[in-house]
mmCIF file of C-alpha atoms and ligand atoms in Angstrom:
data_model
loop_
_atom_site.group_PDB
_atom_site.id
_atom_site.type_symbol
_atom_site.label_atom_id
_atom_site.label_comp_id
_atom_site.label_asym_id
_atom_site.label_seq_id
_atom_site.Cartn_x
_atom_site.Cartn_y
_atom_site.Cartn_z
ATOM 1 C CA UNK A 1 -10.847 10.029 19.758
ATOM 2 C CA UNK A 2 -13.209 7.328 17.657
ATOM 3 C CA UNK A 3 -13.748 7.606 14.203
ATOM 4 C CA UNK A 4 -17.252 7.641 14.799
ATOM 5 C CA UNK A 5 -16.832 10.491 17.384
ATOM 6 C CA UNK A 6 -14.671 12.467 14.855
ATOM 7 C CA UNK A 7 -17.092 11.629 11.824
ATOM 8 C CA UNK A 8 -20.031 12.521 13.628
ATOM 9 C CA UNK A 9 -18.632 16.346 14.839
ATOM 10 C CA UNK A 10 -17.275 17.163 11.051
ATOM 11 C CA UNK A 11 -20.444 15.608 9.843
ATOM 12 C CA UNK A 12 -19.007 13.199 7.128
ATOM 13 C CA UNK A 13 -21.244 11.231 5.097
ATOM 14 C CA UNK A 14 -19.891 7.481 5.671
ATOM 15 C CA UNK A 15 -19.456 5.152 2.819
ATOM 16 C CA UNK A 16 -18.473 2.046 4.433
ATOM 17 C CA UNK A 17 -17.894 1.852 8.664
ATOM 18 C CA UNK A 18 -15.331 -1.654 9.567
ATOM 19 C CA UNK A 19 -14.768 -0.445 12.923
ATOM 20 C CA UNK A 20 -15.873 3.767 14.318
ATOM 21 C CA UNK A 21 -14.606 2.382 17.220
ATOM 22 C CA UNK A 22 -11.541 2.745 16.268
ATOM 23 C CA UNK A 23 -8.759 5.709 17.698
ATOM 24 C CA UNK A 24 -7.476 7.399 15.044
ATOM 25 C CA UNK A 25 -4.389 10.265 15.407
ATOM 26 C CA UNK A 26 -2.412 12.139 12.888
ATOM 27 C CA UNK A 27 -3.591 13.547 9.130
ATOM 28 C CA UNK A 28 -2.202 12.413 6.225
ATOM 29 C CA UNK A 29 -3.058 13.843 2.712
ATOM 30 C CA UNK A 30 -2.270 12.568 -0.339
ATOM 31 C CA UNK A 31 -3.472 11.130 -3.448
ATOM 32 C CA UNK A 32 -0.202 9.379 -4.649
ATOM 33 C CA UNK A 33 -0.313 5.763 -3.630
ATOM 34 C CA UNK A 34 3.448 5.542 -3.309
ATOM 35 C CA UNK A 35 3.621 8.499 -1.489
ATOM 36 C CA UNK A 36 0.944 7.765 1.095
ATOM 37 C CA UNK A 37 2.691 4.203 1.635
ATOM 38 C CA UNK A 38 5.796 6.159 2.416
ATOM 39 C CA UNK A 39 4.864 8.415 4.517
ATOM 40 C CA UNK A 40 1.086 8.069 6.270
ATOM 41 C CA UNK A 41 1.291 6.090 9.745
ATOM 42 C CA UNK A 42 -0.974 3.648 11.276
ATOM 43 C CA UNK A 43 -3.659 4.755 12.875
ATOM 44 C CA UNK A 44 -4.157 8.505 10.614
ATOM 45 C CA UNK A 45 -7.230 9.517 8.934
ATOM 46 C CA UNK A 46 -5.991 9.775 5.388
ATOM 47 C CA UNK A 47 -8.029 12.636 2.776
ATOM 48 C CA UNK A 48 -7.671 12.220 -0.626
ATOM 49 C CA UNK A 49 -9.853 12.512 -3.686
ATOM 50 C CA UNK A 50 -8.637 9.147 -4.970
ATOM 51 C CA UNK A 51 -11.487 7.114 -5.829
ATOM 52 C CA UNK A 52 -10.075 3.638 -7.108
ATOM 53 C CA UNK A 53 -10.283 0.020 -5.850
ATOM 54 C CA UNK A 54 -6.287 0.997 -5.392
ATOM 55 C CA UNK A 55 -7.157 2.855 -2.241
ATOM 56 C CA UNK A 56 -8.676 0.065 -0.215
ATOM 57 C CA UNK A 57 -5.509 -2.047 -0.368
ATOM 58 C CA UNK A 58 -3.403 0.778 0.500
ATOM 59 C CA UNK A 59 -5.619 1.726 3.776
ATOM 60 C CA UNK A 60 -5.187 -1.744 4.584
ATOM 61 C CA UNK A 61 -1.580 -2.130 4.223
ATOM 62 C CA UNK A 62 -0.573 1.117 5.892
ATOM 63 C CA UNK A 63 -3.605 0.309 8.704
ATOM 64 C CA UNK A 64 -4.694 3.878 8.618
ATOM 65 C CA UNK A 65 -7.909 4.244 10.761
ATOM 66 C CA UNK A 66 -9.897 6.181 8.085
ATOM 67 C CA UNK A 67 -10.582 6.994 4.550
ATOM 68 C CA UNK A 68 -12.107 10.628 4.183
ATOM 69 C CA UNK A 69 -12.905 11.253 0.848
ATOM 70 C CA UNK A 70 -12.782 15.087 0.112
ATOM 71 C CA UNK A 71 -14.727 17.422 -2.538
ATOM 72 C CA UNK A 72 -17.217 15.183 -2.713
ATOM 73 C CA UNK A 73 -15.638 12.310 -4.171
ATOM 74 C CA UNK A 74 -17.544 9.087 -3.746
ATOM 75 C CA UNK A 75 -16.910 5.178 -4.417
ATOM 76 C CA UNK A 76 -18.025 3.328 -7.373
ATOM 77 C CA UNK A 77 -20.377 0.184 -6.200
ATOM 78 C CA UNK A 78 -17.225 -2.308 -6.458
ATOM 79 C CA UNK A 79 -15.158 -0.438 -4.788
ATOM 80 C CA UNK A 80 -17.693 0.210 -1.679
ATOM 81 C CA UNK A 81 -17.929 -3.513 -1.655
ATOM 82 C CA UNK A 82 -13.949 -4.795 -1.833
ATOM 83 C CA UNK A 83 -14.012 -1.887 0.986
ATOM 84 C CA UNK A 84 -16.693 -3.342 2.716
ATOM 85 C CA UNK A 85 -15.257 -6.885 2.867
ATOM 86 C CA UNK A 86 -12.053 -5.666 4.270
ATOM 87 C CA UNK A 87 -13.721 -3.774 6.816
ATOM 88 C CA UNK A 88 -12.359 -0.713 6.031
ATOM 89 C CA UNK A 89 -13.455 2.796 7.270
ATOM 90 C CA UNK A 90 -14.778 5.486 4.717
ATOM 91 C CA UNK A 91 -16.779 8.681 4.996
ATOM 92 C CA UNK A 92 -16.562 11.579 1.990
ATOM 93 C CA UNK A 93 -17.579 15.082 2.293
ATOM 94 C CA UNK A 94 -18.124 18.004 0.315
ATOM 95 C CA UNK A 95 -15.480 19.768 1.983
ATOM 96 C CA UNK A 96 -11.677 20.383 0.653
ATOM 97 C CA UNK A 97 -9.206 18.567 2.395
ATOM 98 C CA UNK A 98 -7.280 21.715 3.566
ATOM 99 C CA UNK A 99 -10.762 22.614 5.639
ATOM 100 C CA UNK A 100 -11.065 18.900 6.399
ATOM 101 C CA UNK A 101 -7.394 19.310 7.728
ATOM 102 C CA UNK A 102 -7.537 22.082 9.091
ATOM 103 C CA UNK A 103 -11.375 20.834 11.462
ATOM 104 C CA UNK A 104 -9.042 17.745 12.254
ATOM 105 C CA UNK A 105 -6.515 19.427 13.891
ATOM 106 C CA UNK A 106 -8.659 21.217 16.402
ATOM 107 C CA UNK A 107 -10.107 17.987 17.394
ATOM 108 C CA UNK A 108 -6.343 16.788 18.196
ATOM 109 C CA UNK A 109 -5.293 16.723 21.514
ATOM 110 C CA UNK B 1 20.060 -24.023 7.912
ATOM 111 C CA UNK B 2 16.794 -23.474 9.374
ATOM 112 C CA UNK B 3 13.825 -24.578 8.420
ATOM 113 C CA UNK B 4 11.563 -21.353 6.722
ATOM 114 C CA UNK B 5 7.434 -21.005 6.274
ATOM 115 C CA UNK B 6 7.355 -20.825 2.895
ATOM 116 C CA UNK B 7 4.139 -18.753 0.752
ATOM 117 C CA UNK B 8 3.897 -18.626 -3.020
ATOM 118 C CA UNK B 9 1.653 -16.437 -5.061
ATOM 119 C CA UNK B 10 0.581 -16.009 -8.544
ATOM 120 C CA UNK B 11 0.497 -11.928 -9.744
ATOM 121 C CA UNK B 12 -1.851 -11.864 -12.482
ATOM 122 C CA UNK B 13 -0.275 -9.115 -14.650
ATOM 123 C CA UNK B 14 -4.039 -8.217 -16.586
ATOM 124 C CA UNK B 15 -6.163 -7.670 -13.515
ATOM 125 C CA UNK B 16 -5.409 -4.739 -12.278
ATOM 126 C CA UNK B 17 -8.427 -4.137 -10.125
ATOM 127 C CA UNK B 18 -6.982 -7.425 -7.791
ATOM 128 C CA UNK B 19 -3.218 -6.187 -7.917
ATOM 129 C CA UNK B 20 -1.925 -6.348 -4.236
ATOM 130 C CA UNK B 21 -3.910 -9.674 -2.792
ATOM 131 C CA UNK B 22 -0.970 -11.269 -2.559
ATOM 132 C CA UNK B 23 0.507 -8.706 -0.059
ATOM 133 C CA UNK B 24 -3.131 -8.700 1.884
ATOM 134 C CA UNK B 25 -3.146 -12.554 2.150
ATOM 135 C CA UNK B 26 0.565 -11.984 3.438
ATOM 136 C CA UNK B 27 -0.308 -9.685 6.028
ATOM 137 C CA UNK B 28 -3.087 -12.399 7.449
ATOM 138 C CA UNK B 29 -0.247 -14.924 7.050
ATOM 139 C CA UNK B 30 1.878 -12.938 9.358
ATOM 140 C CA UNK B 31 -0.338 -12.047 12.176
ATOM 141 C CA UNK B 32 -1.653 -15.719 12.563
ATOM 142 C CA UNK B 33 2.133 -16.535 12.573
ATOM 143 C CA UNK B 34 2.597 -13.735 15.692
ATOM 144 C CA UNK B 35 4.629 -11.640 13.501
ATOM 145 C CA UNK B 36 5.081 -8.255 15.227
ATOM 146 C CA UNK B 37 3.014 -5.597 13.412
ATOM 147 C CA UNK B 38 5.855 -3.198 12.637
ATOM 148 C CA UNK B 39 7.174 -5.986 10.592
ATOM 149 C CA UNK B 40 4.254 -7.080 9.157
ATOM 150 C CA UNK B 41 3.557 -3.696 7.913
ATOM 151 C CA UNK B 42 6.822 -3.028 6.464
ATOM 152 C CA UNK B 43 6.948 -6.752 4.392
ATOM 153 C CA UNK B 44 3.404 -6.137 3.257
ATOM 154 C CA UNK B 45 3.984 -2.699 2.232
ATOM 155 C CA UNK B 46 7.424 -3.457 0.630
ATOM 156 C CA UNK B 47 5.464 -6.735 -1.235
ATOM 157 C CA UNK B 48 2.433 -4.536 -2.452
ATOM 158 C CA UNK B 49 4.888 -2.033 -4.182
ATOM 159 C CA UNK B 50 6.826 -4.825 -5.886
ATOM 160 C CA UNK B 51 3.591 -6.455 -6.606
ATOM 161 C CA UNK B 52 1.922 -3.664 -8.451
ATOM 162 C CA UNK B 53 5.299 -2.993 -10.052
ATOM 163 C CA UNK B 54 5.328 -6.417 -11.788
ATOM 164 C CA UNK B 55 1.543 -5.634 -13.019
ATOM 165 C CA UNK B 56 2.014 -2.154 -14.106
ATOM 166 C CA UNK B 57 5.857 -2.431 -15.376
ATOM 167 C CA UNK B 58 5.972 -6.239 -16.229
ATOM 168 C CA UNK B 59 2.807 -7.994 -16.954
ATOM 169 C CA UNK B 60 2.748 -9.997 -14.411
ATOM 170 C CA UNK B 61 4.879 -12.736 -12.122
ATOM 171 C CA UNK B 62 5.504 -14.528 -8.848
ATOM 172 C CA UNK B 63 6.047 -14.110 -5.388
ATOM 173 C CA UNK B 64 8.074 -15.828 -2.660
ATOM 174 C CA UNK B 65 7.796 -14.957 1.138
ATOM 175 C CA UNK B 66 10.418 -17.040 3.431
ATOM 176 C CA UNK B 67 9.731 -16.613 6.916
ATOM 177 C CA UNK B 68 12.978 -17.860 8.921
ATOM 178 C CA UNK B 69 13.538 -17.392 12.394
ATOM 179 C CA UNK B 70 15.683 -14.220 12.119
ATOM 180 C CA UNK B 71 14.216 -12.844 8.939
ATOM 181 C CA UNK B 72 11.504 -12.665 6.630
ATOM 182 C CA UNK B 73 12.884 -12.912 2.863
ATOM 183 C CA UNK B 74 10.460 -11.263 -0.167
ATOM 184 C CA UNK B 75 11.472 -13.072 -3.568
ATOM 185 C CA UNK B 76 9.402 -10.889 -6.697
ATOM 186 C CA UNK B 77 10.506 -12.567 -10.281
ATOM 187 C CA UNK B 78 8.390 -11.184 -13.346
ATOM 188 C CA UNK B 79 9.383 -12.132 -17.215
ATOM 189 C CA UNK B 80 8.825 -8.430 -17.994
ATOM 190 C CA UNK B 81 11.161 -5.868 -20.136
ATOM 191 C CA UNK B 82 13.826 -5.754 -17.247
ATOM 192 C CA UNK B 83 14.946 -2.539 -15.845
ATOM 193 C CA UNK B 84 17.362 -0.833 -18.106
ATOM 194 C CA UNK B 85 19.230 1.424 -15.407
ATOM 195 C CA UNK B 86 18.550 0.246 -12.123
ATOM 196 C CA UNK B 87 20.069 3.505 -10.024
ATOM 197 C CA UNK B 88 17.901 5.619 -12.068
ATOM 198 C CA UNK B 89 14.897 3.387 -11.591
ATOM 199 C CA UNK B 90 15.838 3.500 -7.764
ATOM 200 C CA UNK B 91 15.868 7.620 -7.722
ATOM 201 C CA UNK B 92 12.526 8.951 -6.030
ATOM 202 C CA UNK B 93 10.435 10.633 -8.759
ATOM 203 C CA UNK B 94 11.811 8.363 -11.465
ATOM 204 C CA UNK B 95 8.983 6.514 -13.517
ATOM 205 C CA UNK B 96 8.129 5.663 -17.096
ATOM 206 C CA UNK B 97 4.659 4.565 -15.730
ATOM 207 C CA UNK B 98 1.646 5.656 -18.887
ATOM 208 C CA UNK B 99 -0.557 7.950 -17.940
ATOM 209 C CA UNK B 100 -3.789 5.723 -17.160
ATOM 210 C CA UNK B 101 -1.151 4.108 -14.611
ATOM 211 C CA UNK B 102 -1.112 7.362 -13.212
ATOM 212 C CA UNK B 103 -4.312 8.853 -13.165
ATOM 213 C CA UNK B 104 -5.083 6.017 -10.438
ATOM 214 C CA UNK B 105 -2.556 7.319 -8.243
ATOM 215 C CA UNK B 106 0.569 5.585 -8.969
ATOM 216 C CA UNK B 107 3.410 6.593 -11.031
ATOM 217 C CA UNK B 108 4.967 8.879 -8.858
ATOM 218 C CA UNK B 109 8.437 7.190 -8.683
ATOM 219 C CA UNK B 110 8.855 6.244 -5.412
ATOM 220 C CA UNK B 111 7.739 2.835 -5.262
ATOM 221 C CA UNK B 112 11.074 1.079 -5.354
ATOM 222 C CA UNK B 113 12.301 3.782 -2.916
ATOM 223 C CA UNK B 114 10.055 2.995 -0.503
ATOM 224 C CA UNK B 115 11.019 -0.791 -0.776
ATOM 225 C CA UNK B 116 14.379 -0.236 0.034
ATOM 226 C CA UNK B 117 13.098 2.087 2.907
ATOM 227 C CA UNK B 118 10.795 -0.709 4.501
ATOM 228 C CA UNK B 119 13.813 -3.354 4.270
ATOM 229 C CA UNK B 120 16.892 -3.946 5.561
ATOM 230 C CA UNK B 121 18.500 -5.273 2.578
ATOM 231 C CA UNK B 122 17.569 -5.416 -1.242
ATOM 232 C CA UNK B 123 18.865 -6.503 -4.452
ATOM 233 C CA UNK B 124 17.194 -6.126 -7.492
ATOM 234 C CA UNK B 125 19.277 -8.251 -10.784
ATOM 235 C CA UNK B 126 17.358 -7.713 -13.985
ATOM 236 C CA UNK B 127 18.241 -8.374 -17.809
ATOM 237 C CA UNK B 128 16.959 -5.448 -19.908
ATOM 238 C CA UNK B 129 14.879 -7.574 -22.225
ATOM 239 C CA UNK B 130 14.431 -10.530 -20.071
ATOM 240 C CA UNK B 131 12.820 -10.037 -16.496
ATOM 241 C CA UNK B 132 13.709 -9.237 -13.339
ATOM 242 C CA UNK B 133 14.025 -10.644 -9.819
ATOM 243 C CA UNK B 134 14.156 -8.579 -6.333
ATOM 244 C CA UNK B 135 14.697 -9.998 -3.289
ATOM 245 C CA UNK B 136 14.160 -8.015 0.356
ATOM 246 C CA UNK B 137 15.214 -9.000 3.581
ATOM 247 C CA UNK B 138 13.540 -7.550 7.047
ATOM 248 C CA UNK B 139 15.351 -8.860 9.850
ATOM 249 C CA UNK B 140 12.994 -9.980 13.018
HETATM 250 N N1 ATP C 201 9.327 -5.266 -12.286
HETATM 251 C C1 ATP C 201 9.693 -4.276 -13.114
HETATM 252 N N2 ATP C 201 9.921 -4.520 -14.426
HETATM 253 C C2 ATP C 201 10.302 -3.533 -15.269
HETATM 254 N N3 ATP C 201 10.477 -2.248 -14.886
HETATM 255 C C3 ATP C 201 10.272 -1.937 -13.593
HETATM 256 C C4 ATP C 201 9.865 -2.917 -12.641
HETATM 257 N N4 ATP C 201 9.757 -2.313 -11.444
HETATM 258 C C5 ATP C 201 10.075 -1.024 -11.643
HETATM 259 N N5 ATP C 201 10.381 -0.775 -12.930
HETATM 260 C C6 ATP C 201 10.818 0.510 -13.503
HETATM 261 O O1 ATP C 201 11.316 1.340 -12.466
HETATM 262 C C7 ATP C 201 10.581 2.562 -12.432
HETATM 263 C C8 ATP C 201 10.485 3.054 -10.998
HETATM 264 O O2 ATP C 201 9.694 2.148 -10.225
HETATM 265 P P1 ATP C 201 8.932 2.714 -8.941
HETATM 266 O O3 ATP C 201 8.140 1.613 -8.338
HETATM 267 O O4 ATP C 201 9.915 3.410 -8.071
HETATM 268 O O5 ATP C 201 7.967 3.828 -9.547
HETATM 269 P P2 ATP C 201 6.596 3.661 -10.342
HETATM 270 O O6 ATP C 201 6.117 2.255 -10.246
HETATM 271 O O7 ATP C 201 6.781 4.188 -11.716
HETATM 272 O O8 ATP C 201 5.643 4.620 -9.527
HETATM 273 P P3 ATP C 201 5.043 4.377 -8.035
HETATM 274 O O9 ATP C 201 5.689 3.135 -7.517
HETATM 275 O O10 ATP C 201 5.382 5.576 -7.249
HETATM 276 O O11 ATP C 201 3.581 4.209 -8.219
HETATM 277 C C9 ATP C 201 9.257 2.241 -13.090
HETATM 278 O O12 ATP C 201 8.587 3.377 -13.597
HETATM 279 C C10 ATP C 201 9.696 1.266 -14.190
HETATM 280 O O13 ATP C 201 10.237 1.964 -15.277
HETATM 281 MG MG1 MG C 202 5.990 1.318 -8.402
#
């Protein structure tokens, strides 16, 4: 499934779209930088609350397909524009990640 | 001895909001070289937590990627306070990173760890006091 499909059916607000074309599969949560490089996979949409420039490198490196910001969190102008330049994809909701999660998995196959 | 692609980069120890373009840049560097992207994520992953390591723990330094035919070599050398016990640093969880380190989502201790996860060798020779060099092999 797209990120665009996905973002569209769990209604996220998006902050910066690279590519909705993209497939995404898997969930990883976390708001530990170290952690997510660790142990997120390419191609997952990754929650976290995180807000800093940090993130955008990290989404990058680890080539997840998407950013979902939970609770409501949202990017300072900067940051929406490093994460613009690197094409990155980013949507926040007002949602918790566990019901983010939890809307994500029934959209697995 | 073969002849290696050499990259060298500059890690500005006071900007924090740039910390990790010289692991970015290295992943473009690898894909235009054809670099399979299994590798190329575990260098540039393995370079971006030694990167932000010599900004948060030592003020700064330099990085060395060698790209050889049979392996890609990671050189990180900072003039920082060294590393006083190196298998405690190396322990997942361990971390004397301050607290506005952490409240942007690093600190956890696990940084190193995951550098020696993403390699396939690593040695890390540091002078409490003086600075310290790492260098990490992933084998193509
Ligand atoms: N280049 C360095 N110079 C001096 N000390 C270092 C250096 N790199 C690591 N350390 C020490 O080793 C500890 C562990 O490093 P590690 O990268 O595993 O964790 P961290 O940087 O504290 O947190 P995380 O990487 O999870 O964000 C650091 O807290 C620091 O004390
Ligand atoms: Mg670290």
């Amino acid at each position: 499934m797209t990120v665009g499909e996905m973002a569209k059916t769990l209604q996220l607000t998006p902050i910066t779209v690279g590519d909705e074309s993209r497939t995404w599969s898997g969930v990883y949560i976390g708001d530990l930088l170290s952690w997510v490089m660790g142990r997120a996979a390419c191609d997952n949409a990754w929650i976290t609350i995180m807000s800093n420039v940090n993130i955008v490198a990290v989404a990058t490196l680890v080539d997840v397909a998407v950013i979902i910001l939970a609770e409501g969190v949202t990017l300072e102008e900067s940051v929406r524009n490093t994460a613009a330049a690197k094409g990155v994809n980013i949507y926040t909701s007002e949602k918790t990640a566990y019901e983010l999660a939890k809307e994500l998995a029934g959209l697995q196959p | 001895m073969d002849e290696a692609v050499k990259f060298h980069f500059v890690v500005d120890g006071n900007d924090f909001t740039s910390a990790g373009q010289a692991s970015v840049q290295i992943k473009k560097n690898l894909r235009q070289l054809g670099i399979a992207p299994e590798i190329i994520r575990k260098v540039s992953i393995a370079m971006y937590e030694g990167e932000i390591n010599m900004v948060i723990h030592a003020g700064g330094g330099e990085a060395d990627v060698l790209i050889y035919e049979n392996r890609i070599e990671i050189i990180l050398t900072d003039n920082g306070p060294g590393i006083a016990n190196i298998d405690l640093a190396m322990q997942e969880g361990f971390s004397t990173a301050p607290d506005n380190i952490r409240s942007l989502g690093f600190g956890a201790g696990m940084g190193l760890p995951n550098m020696k996860r993403y390699t396939d060798a690593m040695q890390i020779d540091s002078t409490f006091g003086k600075g310290t060099r790492i260098s990490m092999t992933v084998n193509l």
